[in-house]
Amino acid sequence: MPGRLFGTNGVRGVVNEDMTSDLALQMGKAIGTVMGGTVAIATDTRNSAHMIKMAVSSGIMSVGADVIDLGVLPTPAIQYYVKTHDDVRGGVMITASHNPPQFNGIKCISSDGTEASRKDEEEIEAHYSNDILCASWNTIGSMQRVRDAAEEYVNAIISKVDAEAIRKAELKVCLDCANGAAYETTPLLLKKLNVRVITINSNPQVEFPGRPSEPTEENVGDLLSLTESMGSDLGIAHDGDADRCVFITTNGKYVSGDKSLALLSGYALSKRAGLIVTPVSTSSLVEEVVEEAHGVIEYTAVGSPIVARRMMEAGAVFGGEENGGLIFPDHQYCRDGGMAVAKMLECIVKEGPLENQISRLPTYYTVKKKVECPNEMKKDVLDRIAKESAGAKIDRTDGMKIIFDDGWVLARPSGTEPLFRVFSESKDADVAEGRAERYENLVRECLQDLS
Ligand code: MG
């Protein structure tokens, strides 16, 4: 096994190919050794959830640590549990988020509820590669099932919004959980906020994910039409582990993650002046809205733990990613799909229909391309793009962001997949499209020349 196990989002792989019960068991031993004490564990709804959870749990107990099994939960719900229970030293979430159902993953959570830092991951990796000493038979750990975590999480969210105002508004929403981890928590949250909810793909008994679990516009077509035909105030779609969500307007219009991030940034700044943190891949739309609201924007490398840690250090007001991952610092320093739902409801109640709010935003055109690229060639491709872009204004926070007077292009290797991503943005659609094609072709040419 190579030294580095963890990608941008924990350890992920195809079940019984790279993500095996053997790997999970050894990971469990390493995690139990590093975290010690009591470790919480939860899963999403994948068919491999139990297999991986039992193997990890067995490993944790074998080195003398105890396991608290929280069942199926959104990733932010186990993070909240770990953060608020002092006897819990850390957490393990079994999920591959938006990846297809054949994948699963192991994600570690620090005692403060944040995603494990690279330093913590390195410590686990170091143990993983060694023989791990098991506890003697009479000091092995125990496993206990706890059922309150979902409700604790939902109640915490409700305490962070103007629940009375939302309850009075008697809103109606359509919800699509991709048959994933939010099937219990988000309907419960909505019910407690007196919101009438119509669900699709919110049944954990049927096959995950019901629709492809990345909540892109193409993947949530049923929800778009349902929201419109039901005349709902809002449509909500989660990814598989519900750390993210995207929104749909009453008229069945898909609201991109950039737009909801911009909107909720403006809303946060209307309450408290300060800093908004987001990765370099985010639309300039957010920057424009933030500056208009007299806020300050700061860009980081891509990856939600990086955004969350920077927010923590800098005392940011709000932050998040262009993919529907939003971070609310007065709740917790991680992406939180449930919290995003509650805050968006509050924002609609206070500021008017989502449709109207979206129509006031400036228009940017963002074109996103991906090119298959073997991991070992990523660095060479990046070097070639740098050479080709010599003389241009470049931001190397993550990959390469080439900044023009009328837009930008970001070319960056994926942290989780053998892919190169090319994002291009401009207020002029043709410019955005033209540059996206040019850089996509450039990546392809580099790959051809290199192979
Ligand atoms: Mg996710």
GROMACS .gro file of C-alpha atoms and ligand atoms in nm:
model
  452
    1MET     CA    1   0.000   0.000   0.000
    2PRO     CA    2   0.142   0.344  -0.092
    3GLY     CA    3   0.224   0.598   0.181
    4ARG     CA    4  -0.062   0.824   0.087
    5LEU     CA    5  -0.409   0.676   0.134
    6PHE     CA    6  -0.621   0.986   0.176
    7GLY     CA    7  -0.739   1.196  -0.117
    8THR     CA    8  -0.920   1.531  -0.096
    9ASN     CA    9  -1.215   1.361   0.071
   10GLY     CA   10  -1.087   1.073   0.279
   11VAL     CA   11  -1.001   0.728   0.142
   12ARG     CA   12  -1.224   0.626  -0.148
   13GLY     CA   13  -1.241   0.337  -0.388
   14VAL     CA   14  -1.452   0.077  -0.565
   15VAL     CA   15  -1.588  -0.173  -0.316
   16ASN     CA   16  -1.408  -0.510  -0.310
   17GLU     CA   17  -1.152  -0.376  -0.556
   18ASP     CA   18  -0.963  -0.096  -0.376
   19MET     CA   19  -1.209  -0.042  -0.090
   20THR     CA   20  -1.198  -0.387   0.067
   21SER     CA   21  -1.289  -0.518   0.410
   22ASP     CA   22  -0.917  -0.587   0.466
   23LEU     CA   23  -0.832  -0.223   0.402
   24ALA     CA   24  -1.120  -0.111   0.622
   25LEU     CA   25  -1.008  -0.339   0.906
   26GLN     CA   26  -0.650  -0.212   0.892
   27MET     CA   27  -0.779   0.147   0.867
   28GLY     CA   28  -0.993   0.080   1.176
   29LYS     CA   29  -0.687  -0.043   1.370
   30ALA     CA   30  -0.489   0.266   1.265
   31ILE     CA   31  -0.777   0.500   1.348
   32GLY     CA   32  -0.836   0.334   1.687
   33THR     CA   33  -0.466   0.361   1.769
   34VAL     CA   34  -0.448   0.731   1.677
   35MET     CA   35  -0.783   0.845   1.820
   36GLY     CA   36  -0.807   0.608   2.120
   37GLY     CA   37  -1.087   0.641   2.376
   38THR     CA   38  -1.426   0.647   2.206
   39VAL     CA   39  -1.481   0.686   1.831
   40ALA     CA   40  -1.820   0.762   1.669
   41ILE     CA   41  -1.907   0.599   1.338
   42ALA     CA   42  -2.188   0.658   1.086
   43THR     CA   43  -2.265   0.570   0.725
   44ASP     CA   44  -2.464   0.683   0.424
   45THR     CA   45  -2.708   0.438   0.260
   46ARG     CA   46  -2.481   0.248   0.017
   47ASN     CA   47  -2.522  -0.130   0.006
   48SER     CA   48  -2.160  -0.167   0.125
   49ALA     CA   49  -2.217   0.059   0.428
   50HIS     CA   50  -2.245  -0.227   0.677
   51MET     CA   51  -1.953  -0.425   0.543
   52ILE     CA   52  -1.716  -0.131   0.563
   53LYS     CA   53  -1.856  -0.005   0.895
   54MET     CA   54  -1.824  -0.345   1.064
   55ALA     CA   55  -1.466  -0.390   0.943
   56VAL     CA   56  -1.360  -0.042   1.055
   57SER     CA   57  -1.539  -0.087   1.389
   58SER     CA   58  -1.377  -0.425   1.442
   59GLY     CA   59  -1.035  -0.271   1.382
   60ILE     CA   60  -1.106   0.012   1.625
   61MET     CA   61  -1.219  -0.228   1.899
   62SER     CA   62  -0.926  -0.465   1.841
   63VAL     CA   63  -0.681  -0.199   1.956
   64GLY     CA   64  -0.884  -0.125   2.270
   65ALA     CA   65  -1.091   0.178   2.164
   66ASP     CA   66  -1.472   0.193   2.197
   67VAL     CA   67  -1.717   0.253   1.912
   68ILE     CA   68  -2.041   0.452   1.918
   69ASP     CA   69  -2.252   0.348   1.620
   70LEU     CA   70  -2.476   0.637   1.508
   71GLY     CA   71  -2.639   0.448   1.218
   72VAL     CA   72  -2.718   0.634   0.896
   73LEU     CA   73  -2.648   1.007   0.919
   74PRO     CA   74  -2.545   1.297   0.697
   75THR     CA   75  -2.173   1.368   0.725
   76PRO     CA   76  -2.236   1.705   0.900
   77ALA     CA   77  -2.457   1.529   1.158
   78ILE     CA   78  -2.179   1.297   1.275
   79GLN     CA   79  -1.943   1.597   1.269
   80TYR     CA   80  -2.183   1.784   1.496
   81TYR     CA   81  -2.208   1.481   1.726
   82VAL     CA   82  -1.830   1.449   1.758
   83LYS     CA   83  -1.791   1.822   1.820
   84THR     CA   84  -2.055   1.835   2.094
   85HIS     CA   85  -1.977   1.513   2.286
   86ASP     CA   86  -1.662   1.561   2.489
   87ASP     CA   87  -1.618   1.190   2.557
   88VAL     CA   88  -1.586   1.122   2.181
   89ARG     CA   89  -1.228   1.159   2.057
   90GLY     CA   90  -1.306   1.149   1.686
   91GLY     CA   91  -1.533   1.012   1.419
   92VAL     CA   92  -1.540   0.799   1.108
   93MET     CA   93  -1.789   0.857   0.828
   94ILE     CA   94  -1.838   0.574   0.579
   95THR     CA   95  -1.936   0.746   0.255
   96ALA     CA   96  -1.826   0.818  -0.098
   97SER     CA   97  -2.046   1.130  -0.109
   98HIS     CA   98  -2.153   1.191  -0.470
   99ASN     CA   99  -1.953   0.907  -0.628
  100PRO     CA  100  -2.144   0.625  -0.802
  101PRO     CA  101  -2.285   0.339  -0.588
  102GLN     CA  102  -1.994   0.100  -0.652
  103PHE     CA  103  -1.769   0.336  -0.453
  104ASN     CA  104  -1.737   0.376  -0.080
  105GLY     CA  105  -1.500   0.567   0.141
  106ILE     CA  106  -1.367   0.628   0.491
  107LYS     CA  107  -1.348   0.983   0.613
  108CYS     CA  108  -1.199   1.081   0.949
  109ILE     CA  109  -1.329   1.353   1.177
  110SER     CA  110  -1.123   1.534   1.441
  111SER     CA  111  -1.244   1.582   1.799
  112ASP     CA  112  -1.362   1.936   1.718
  113GLY     CA  113  -1.590   1.801   1.444
  114THR     CA  114  -1.381   1.926   1.152
  115GLU     CA  115  -1.256   1.698   0.878
  116ALA     CA  116  -0.923   1.546   0.978
  117SER     CA  117  -0.626   1.765   0.887
  118ARG     CA  118  -0.352   1.637   0.659
  119LYS     CA  119  -0.131   1.598   0.968
  120ASP     CA  120  -0.389   1.371   1.137
  121GLU     CA  121  -0.427   1.171   0.816
  122GLU     CA  122  -0.050   1.127   0.791
  123GLU     CA  123  -0.045   0.987   1.143
  124ILE     CA  124  -0.314   0.734   1.052
  125GLU     CA  125  -0.128   0.647   0.729
  126ALA     CA  126   0.194   0.589   0.922
  127HIS     CA  127   0.020   0.338   1.149
  128TYR     CA  128  -0.165   0.178   0.857
  129SER     CA  129   0.161   0.074   0.695
  130ASN     CA  130   0.289  -0.098   1.010
  131ASP     CA  131   0.191  -0.406   1.205
  132ILE     CA  132  -0.046  -0.279   1.470
  133LEU     CA  133  -0.039  -0.431   1.814
  134CYS     CA  134  -0.381  -0.552   1.923
  135ALA     CA  135  -0.511  -0.512   2.279
  136SER     CA  136  -0.516  -0.816   2.506
  137TRP     CA  137  -0.847  -1.006   2.513
  138ASN     CA  138  -0.972  -0.838   2.829
  139THR     CA  139  -0.907  -0.478   2.713
  140ILE     CA  140  -1.070  -0.485   2.369
  141GLY     CA  141  -1.324  -0.211   2.298
  142SER     CA  142  -1.704  -0.220   2.303
  143MET     CA  143  -1.968  -0.106   2.054
  144GLN     CA  144  -2.279   0.085   2.150
  145ARG     CA  145  -2.572   0.195   1.932
  146VAL     CA  146  -2.687   0.558   1.985
  147ARG     CA  147  -3.007   0.679   1.819
  148ASP     CA  148  -3.033   1.044   1.923
  149ALA     CA  149  -2.778   1.199   1.688
  150ALA     CA  150  -3.023   1.285   1.408
  151GLU     CA  151  -3.253   1.477   1.639
  152GLU     CA  152  -2.967   1.653   1.819
  153TYR     CA  153  -2.836   1.770   1.484
  154VAL     CA  154  -3.174   1.892   1.362
  155ASN     CA  155  -3.245   2.078   1.687
  156ALA     CA  156  -2.906   2.249   1.670
  157ILE     CA  157  -2.981   2.373   1.318
  158ILE     CA  158  -3.320   2.506   1.423
  159SER     CA  159  -3.159   2.699   1.708
  160LYS     CA  160  -2.939   2.883   1.452
  161VAL     CA  161  -3.223   3.030   1.241
  162ASP     CA  162  -3.532   3.241   1.301
  163ALA     CA  163  -3.751   2.933   1.338
  164GLU     CA  164  -4.062   3.129   1.436
  165ALA     CA  165  -4.054   3.336   1.118
  166ILE     CA  166  -4.008   3.021   0.906
  167ARG     CA  167  -4.291   2.838   1.087
  168LYS     CA  168  -4.529   3.129   1.032
  169ALA     CA  169  -4.458   3.140   0.658
  170GLU     CA  170  -4.605   2.788   0.608
  171LEU     CA  171  -4.376   2.711   0.315
  172LYS     CA  172  -4.400   2.414   0.084
  173VAL     CA  173  -4.088   2.239  -0.052
  174CYS     CA  174  -3.996   1.943  -0.271
  175LEU     CA  175  -3.700   1.737  -0.152
  176ASP     CA  176  -3.472   1.488  -0.331
  177CYS     CA  177  -3.221   1.309  -0.106
  178ALA     CA  178  -3.085   1.071  -0.374
  179ASN     CA  179  -3.206   0.798  -0.135
  180GLY     CA  180  -2.903   0.902   0.068
  181ALA     CA  181  -2.805   0.997   0.420
  182ALA     CA  182  -3.046   1.290   0.466
  183TYR     CA  183  -3.361   1.079   0.420
  184GLU     CA  184  -3.443   1.112   0.791
  185THR     CA  185  -3.284   1.442   0.901
  186THR     CA  186  -3.398   1.685   0.632
  187PRO     CA  187  -3.768   1.579   0.640
  188LEU     CA  188  -3.752   1.598   1.021
  189LEU     CA  189  -3.596   1.946   1.002
  190LEU     CA  190  -3.865   2.063   0.760
  191LYS     CA  191  -4.144   1.917   0.972
  192LYS     CA  192  -4.013   2.095   1.282
  193LEU     CA  193  -4.009   2.421   1.083
  194ASN     CA  194  -4.373   2.372   0.982
  195VAL     CA  195  -4.273   2.328   0.619
  196ARG     CA  196  -4.488   2.098   0.409
  197VAL     CA  197  -4.254   1.856   0.231
  198ILE     CA  198  -4.301   1.639  -0.076
  199THR     CA  199  -4.018   1.390  -0.116
  200ILE     CA  200  -3.870   1.193  -0.404
  201ASN     CA  201  -3.567   0.963  -0.380
  202SER     CA  202  -3.589   0.983  -0.003
  203ASN     CA  203  -3.624   0.614   0.074
  204PRO     CA  204  -3.318   0.432   0.210
  205GLN     CA  205  -3.484   0.092   0.152
  206VAL     CA  206  -3.461   0.121  -0.225
  207GLU     CA  207  -3.146   0.125  -0.427
  208PHE     CA  208  -2.901   0.410  -0.371
  209PRO     CA  209  -2.898   0.668  -0.523
  210GLY     CA  210  -3.228   0.663  -0.722
  211ARG     CA  211  -3.075   0.925  -0.949
  212PRO     CA  212  -2.704   0.997  -0.997
  213SER     CA  213  -2.603   1.132  -0.658
  214GLU     CA  214  -2.417   1.445  -0.774
  215PRO     CA  215  -2.693   1.708  -0.765
  216THR     CA  216  -2.622   1.864  -1.105
  217GLU     CA  217  -2.898   2.013  -1.318
  218GLU     CA  218  -2.903   1.708  -1.550
  219ASN     CA  219  -2.936   1.470  -1.254
  220VAL     CA  220  -3.228   1.637  -1.079
  221GLY     CA  221  -3.471   1.671  -1.373
  222ASP     CA  222  -3.755   1.502  -1.183
  223LEU     CA  223  -3.719   1.747  -0.897
  224LEU     CA  224  -3.722   2.046  -1.134
  225SER     CA  225  -4.057   1.946  -1.281
  226LEU     CA  226  -4.201   1.835  -0.946
  227THR     CA  227  -4.112   2.167  -0.781
  228GLU     CA  228  -4.273   2.361  -1.063
  229SER     CA  229  -4.586   2.148  -1.092
  230MET     CA  230  -4.645   2.148  -0.715
  231GLY     CA  231  -4.601   2.526  -0.698
  232SER     CA  232  -4.349   2.477  -0.417
  233ASP     CA  233  -4.159   2.764  -0.262
  234LEU     CA  234  -3.836   2.573  -0.299
  235GLY     CA  235  -3.682   2.254  -0.436
  236ILE     CA  236  -3.392   2.096  -0.249
  237ALA     CA  237  -3.151   1.827  -0.372
  238HIS     CA  238  -2.877   1.673  -0.158
  239ASP     CA  239  -2.575   1.473  -0.262
  240GLY     CA  240  -2.537   1.121  -0.116
  241ASP     CA  241  -2.404   1.218   0.226
  242ALA     CA  242  -2.589   1.552   0.246
  243ASP     CA  243  -2.300   1.776   0.330
  244ARG     CA  244  -2.415   1.965   0.022
  245CYS     CA  245  -2.740   2.079  -0.136
  246VAL     CA  246  -2.863   2.274  -0.433
  247PHE     CA  247  -3.187   2.466  -0.471
  248ILE     CA  248  -3.466   2.495  -0.728
  249THR     CA  249  -3.694   2.797  -0.769
  250THR     CA  250  -4.077   2.788  -0.775
  251ASN     CA  251  -4.061   2.798  -1.154
  252GLY     CA  252  -3.847   2.486  -1.165
  253LYS     CA  253  -3.523   2.671  -1.234
  254TYR     CA  254  -3.199   2.512  -1.114
  255VAL     CA  255  -2.991   2.746  -0.897
  256SER     CA  256  -2.621   2.672  -0.934
  257GLY     CA  257  -2.401   2.639  -0.625
  258ASP     CA  258  -2.226   2.964  -0.717
  259LYS     CA  259  -2.558   3.149  -0.704
  260SER     CA  260  -2.671   3.008  -0.370
  261LEU     CA  261  -2.323   3.080  -0.230
  262ALA     CA  262  -2.346   3.440  -0.359
  263LEU     CA  263  -2.696   3.486  -0.225
  264LEU     CA  264  -2.624   3.349   0.121
  265SER     CA  265  -2.294   3.544   0.131
  266GLY     CA  266  -2.487   3.866   0.074
  267TYR     CA  267  -2.742   3.758   0.335
  268ALA     CA  268  -2.471   3.678   0.592
  269LEU     CA  269  -2.300   4.013   0.528
  270SER     CA  270  -2.630   4.197   0.578
  271LYS     CA  271  -2.621   4.070   0.940
  272ARG     CA  272  -2.248   4.098   1.011
  273ALA     CA  273  -1.967   4.263   0.815
  274GLY     CA  274  -1.657   4.058   0.746
  275LEU     CA  275  -1.480   3.796   0.541
  276ILE     CA  276  -1.617   3.538   0.297
  277VAL     CA  277  -1.387   3.244   0.210
  278THR     CA  278  -1.417   3.031  -0.104
  279PRO     CA  279  -1.186   2.833  -0.336
  280VAL     CA  280  -1.033   2.976  -0.655
  281SER     CA  281  -1.282   2.768  -0.859
  282THR     CA  282  -1.577   2.980  -0.746
  283SER     CA  283  -1.752   3.221  -0.983
  284SER     CA  284  -1.658   3.591  -0.971
  285LEU     CA  285  -2.030   3.638  -0.913
  286VAL     CA  286  -1.963   3.573  -0.544
  287GLU     CA  287  -1.684   3.834  -0.537
  288GLU     CA  288  -1.912   4.090  -0.703
  289VAL     CA  289  -2.194   4.030  -0.455
  290VAL     CA  290  -1.954   4.031  -0.158
  291GLU     CA  291  -1.795   4.360  -0.264
  292GLU     CA  292  -2.135   4.518  -0.319
  293ALA     CA  293  -2.226   4.416   0.036
  294HIS     CA  294  -1.900   4.579   0.159
  295GLY     CA  295  -1.751   4.243   0.250
  296VAL     CA  296  -1.407   4.101   0.175
  297ILE     CA  297  -1.345   3.782  -0.023
  298GLU     CA  298  -1.051   3.548   0.019
  299TYR     CA  299  -0.966   3.260  -0.213
  300THR     CA  300  -0.815   2.928  -0.107
  301ALA     CA  301  -0.715   2.603  -0.275
  302VAL     CA  302  -1.002   2.366  -0.361
  303GLY     CA  303  -1.121   2.137  -0.080
  304SER     CA  304  -1.377   2.203   0.189
  305PRO     CA  305  -1.143   2.132   0.485
  306ILE     CA  306  -0.909   2.400   0.349
  307VAL     CA  307  -1.194   2.651   0.329
  308ALA     CA  308  -1.322   2.555   0.675
  309ARG     CA  309  -0.978   2.586   0.839
  310ARG     CA  310  -0.915   2.924   0.680
  311MET     CA  311  -1.258   3.043   0.798
  312MET     CA  312  -1.172   2.930   1.150
  313GLU     CA  313  -0.833   3.107   1.150
  314ALA     CA  314  -0.968   3.429   1.002
  315GLY     CA  315  -1.303   3.440   1.186
  316ALA     CA  316  -1.493   3.451   0.857
  317VAL     CA  317  -1.864   3.533   0.843
  318PHE     CA  318  -1.948   3.265   0.588
  319GLY     CA  319  -1.790   3.053   0.320
  320GLY     CA  320  -1.831   2.761   0.087
  321GLU     CA  321  -1.781   2.602  -0.250
  322GLU     CA  322  -1.935   2.632  -0.594
  323ASN     CA  323  -2.077   2.278  -0.569
  324GLY     CA  324  -2.342   2.352  -0.306
  325GLY     CA  325  -2.114   2.299  -0.004
  326LEU     CA  326  -2.186   2.583   0.240
  327ILE     CA  327  -2.017   2.645   0.575
  328PHE     CA  328  -2.194   2.831   0.859
  329PRO     CA  329  -1.937   2.919   1.125
  330ASP     CA  330  -2.185   2.986   1.407
  331HIS     CA  331  -2.303   2.625   1.365
  332GLN     CA  332  -1.987   2.432   1.276
  333TYR     CA  333  -1.680   2.450   1.054
  334CYS     CA  334  -1.782   2.205   0.785
  335ARG     CA  335  -2.013   2.189   0.484
  336ASP     CA  336  -2.364   2.136   0.607
  337GLY     CA  337  -2.654   2.053   0.374
  338GLY     CA  338  -2.916   2.062   0.652
  339MET     CA  339  -2.800   2.399   0.782
  340ALA     CA  340  -2.800   2.532   0.424
  341VAL     CA  341  -3.165   2.425   0.387
  342ALA     CA  342  -3.272   2.605   0.705
  343LYS     CA  343  -3.076   2.919   0.620
  344MET     CA  344  -3.216   2.932   0.268
  345LEU     CA  345  -3.571   2.904   0.408
  346GLU     CA  346  -3.497   3.194   0.643
  347CYS     CA  347  -3.349   3.394   0.355
  348ILE     CA  348  -3.664   3.339   0.146
  349VAL     CA  349  -3.892   3.434   0.434
  350LYS     CA  350  -3.696   3.754   0.500
  351GLU     CA  351  -3.588   3.859   0.151
  352GLY     CA  352  -3.862   3.726  -0.078
  353PRO     CA  353  -3.900   3.441  -0.330
  354LEU     CA  354  -3.580   3.274  -0.446
  355GLU     CA  355  -3.675   3.341  -0.808
  356ASN     CA  356  -3.673   3.719  -0.747
  357GLN     CA  357  -3.349   3.710  -0.549
  358ILE     CA  358  -3.173   3.512  -0.823
  359SER     CA  359  -3.294   3.746  -1.097
  360ARG     CA  360  -3.118   4.037  -0.924
  361LEU     CA  361  -2.777   3.867  -0.944
  362PRO     CA  362  -2.534   3.966  -1.222
  363THR     CA  363  -2.493   3.707  -1.497
  364TYR     CA  364  -2.169   3.517  -1.544
  365TYR     CA  365  -2.120   3.228  -1.783
  366THR     CA  366  -1.919   2.939  -1.647
  367VAL     CA  367  -1.820   2.648  -1.866
  368LYS     CA  368  -1.689   2.336  -1.692
  369LYS     CA  369  -1.497   2.066  -1.879
  370LYS     CA  370  -1.314   1.758  -1.768
  371VAL     CA  371  -1.048   1.560  -1.945
  372GLU     CA  372  -0.943   1.211  -1.839
  373CYS     CA  373  -0.584   1.226  -1.724
  374PRO     CA  374  -0.379   0.955  -1.551
  375ASN     CA  375  -0.269   1.068  -1.204
  376GLU     CA  376   0.101   1.030  -1.290
  377MET     CA  377   0.069   1.272  -1.583
  378LYS     CA  378  -0.108   1.552  -1.397
  379LYS     CA  379   0.206   1.739  -1.297
  380ASP     CA  380   0.353   1.735  -1.648
  381VAL     CA  381   0.029   1.865  -1.795
  382LEU     CA  382   0.023   2.147  -1.544
  383ASP     CA  383   0.383   2.240  -1.627
  384ARG     CA  384   0.298   2.250  -1.996
  385ILE     CA  385  -0.001   2.479  -1.939
  386ALA     CA  386   0.222   2.709  -1.733
  387LYS     CA  387   0.471   2.726  -2.020
  388GLU     CA  388   0.192   2.798  -2.272
  389SER     CA  389   0.050   3.072  -2.048
  390ALA     CA  390   0.380   3.253  -1.987
  391GLY     CA  391   0.326   3.628  -1.958
  392ALA     CA  392  -0.038   3.601  -1.850
  393LYS     CA  393  -0.162   3.697  -1.503
  394ILE     CA  394  -0.161   3.371  -1.311
  395ASP     CA  395  -0.287   3.263  -0.968
  396ARG     CA  396  -0.129   2.936  -0.856
  397THR     CA  397  -0.329   2.890  -0.536
  398ASP     CA  398  -0.453   2.561  -0.684
  399GLY     CA  399  -0.372   2.432  -1.031
  400MET     CA  400  -0.346   2.731  -1.258
  401LYS     CA  401  -0.590   3.020  -1.276
  402ILE     CA  402  -0.520   3.239  -1.577
  403ILE     CA  403  -0.681   3.577  -1.526
  404PHE     CA  404  -0.793   3.790  -1.823
  405ASP     CA  405  -0.956   4.135  -1.828
  406ASP     CA  406  -1.292   3.977  -1.911
  407GLY     CA  407  -1.281   3.649  -1.720
  408TRP     CA  408  -1.058   3.360  -1.617
  409VAL     CA  409  -0.971   2.998  -1.683
  410LEU     CA  410  -0.884   2.752  -1.408
  411ALA     CA  411  -0.702   2.433  -1.509
  412ARG     CA  412  -0.651   2.196  -1.220
  413PRO     CA  413  -0.596   1.826  -1.163
  414SER     CA  414  -0.873   1.655  -0.961
  415GLY     CA  415  -0.768   1.546  -0.612
  416THR     CA  416  -0.992   1.238  -0.615
  417GLU     CA  417  -1.018   1.114  -0.974
  418PRO     CA  418  -0.786   1.068  -1.276
  419LEU     CA  419  -0.922   1.388  -1.428
  420PHE     CA  420  -0.809   1.733  -1.527
  421ARG     CA  421  -1.073   2.001  -1.478
  422VAL     CA  422  -1.101   2.313  -1.688
  423PHE     CA  423  -1.332   2.591  -1.569
  424SER     CA  424  -1.377   2.904  -1.779
  425GLU     CA  425  -1.578   3.210  -1.683
  426SER     CA  426  -1.675   3.541  -1.837
  427LYS     CA  427  -1.974   3.774  -1.854
  428ASP     CA  428  -1.966   3.699  -2.229
  429ALA     CA  429  -2.091   3.346  -2.304
  430ASP     CA  430  -1.889   3.311  -2.627
  431VAL     CA  431  -1.568   3.417  -2.457
  432ALA     CA  432  -1.625   3.166  -2.176
  433GLU     CA  433  -1.703   2.883  -2.420
  434GLY     CA  434  -1.413   2.968  -2.654
  435ARG     CA  435  -1.157   2.973  -2.375
  436ALA     CA  436  -1.292   2.653  -2.219
  437GLU     CA  437  -1.247   2.478  -2.554
  438ARG     CA  438  -0.903   2.624  -2.608
  439TYR     CA  439  -0.775   2.504  -2.270
  440GLU     CA  440  -0.952   2.169  -2.293
  441ASN     CA  441  -0.773   2.115  -2.623
  442LEU     CA  442  -0.447   2.228  -2.471
  443VAL     CA  443  -0.481   1.962  -2.197
  444ARG     CA  444  -0.561   1.698  -2.460
  445GLU     CA  445  -0.261   1.802  -2.673
  446CYS     CA  446  -0.031   1.785  -2.370
  447LEU     CA  447  -0.157   1.436  -2.292
  448GLN     CA  448  -0.103   1.323  -2.650
  449ASP     CA  449   0.250   1.465  -2.661
  450LEU     CA  450   0.337   1.307  -2.328
  451SER     CA  451   0.210   0.958  -2.407
  452MG      MG  452  -2.085   1.503  -0.006
   0.00000   0.00000   0.00000
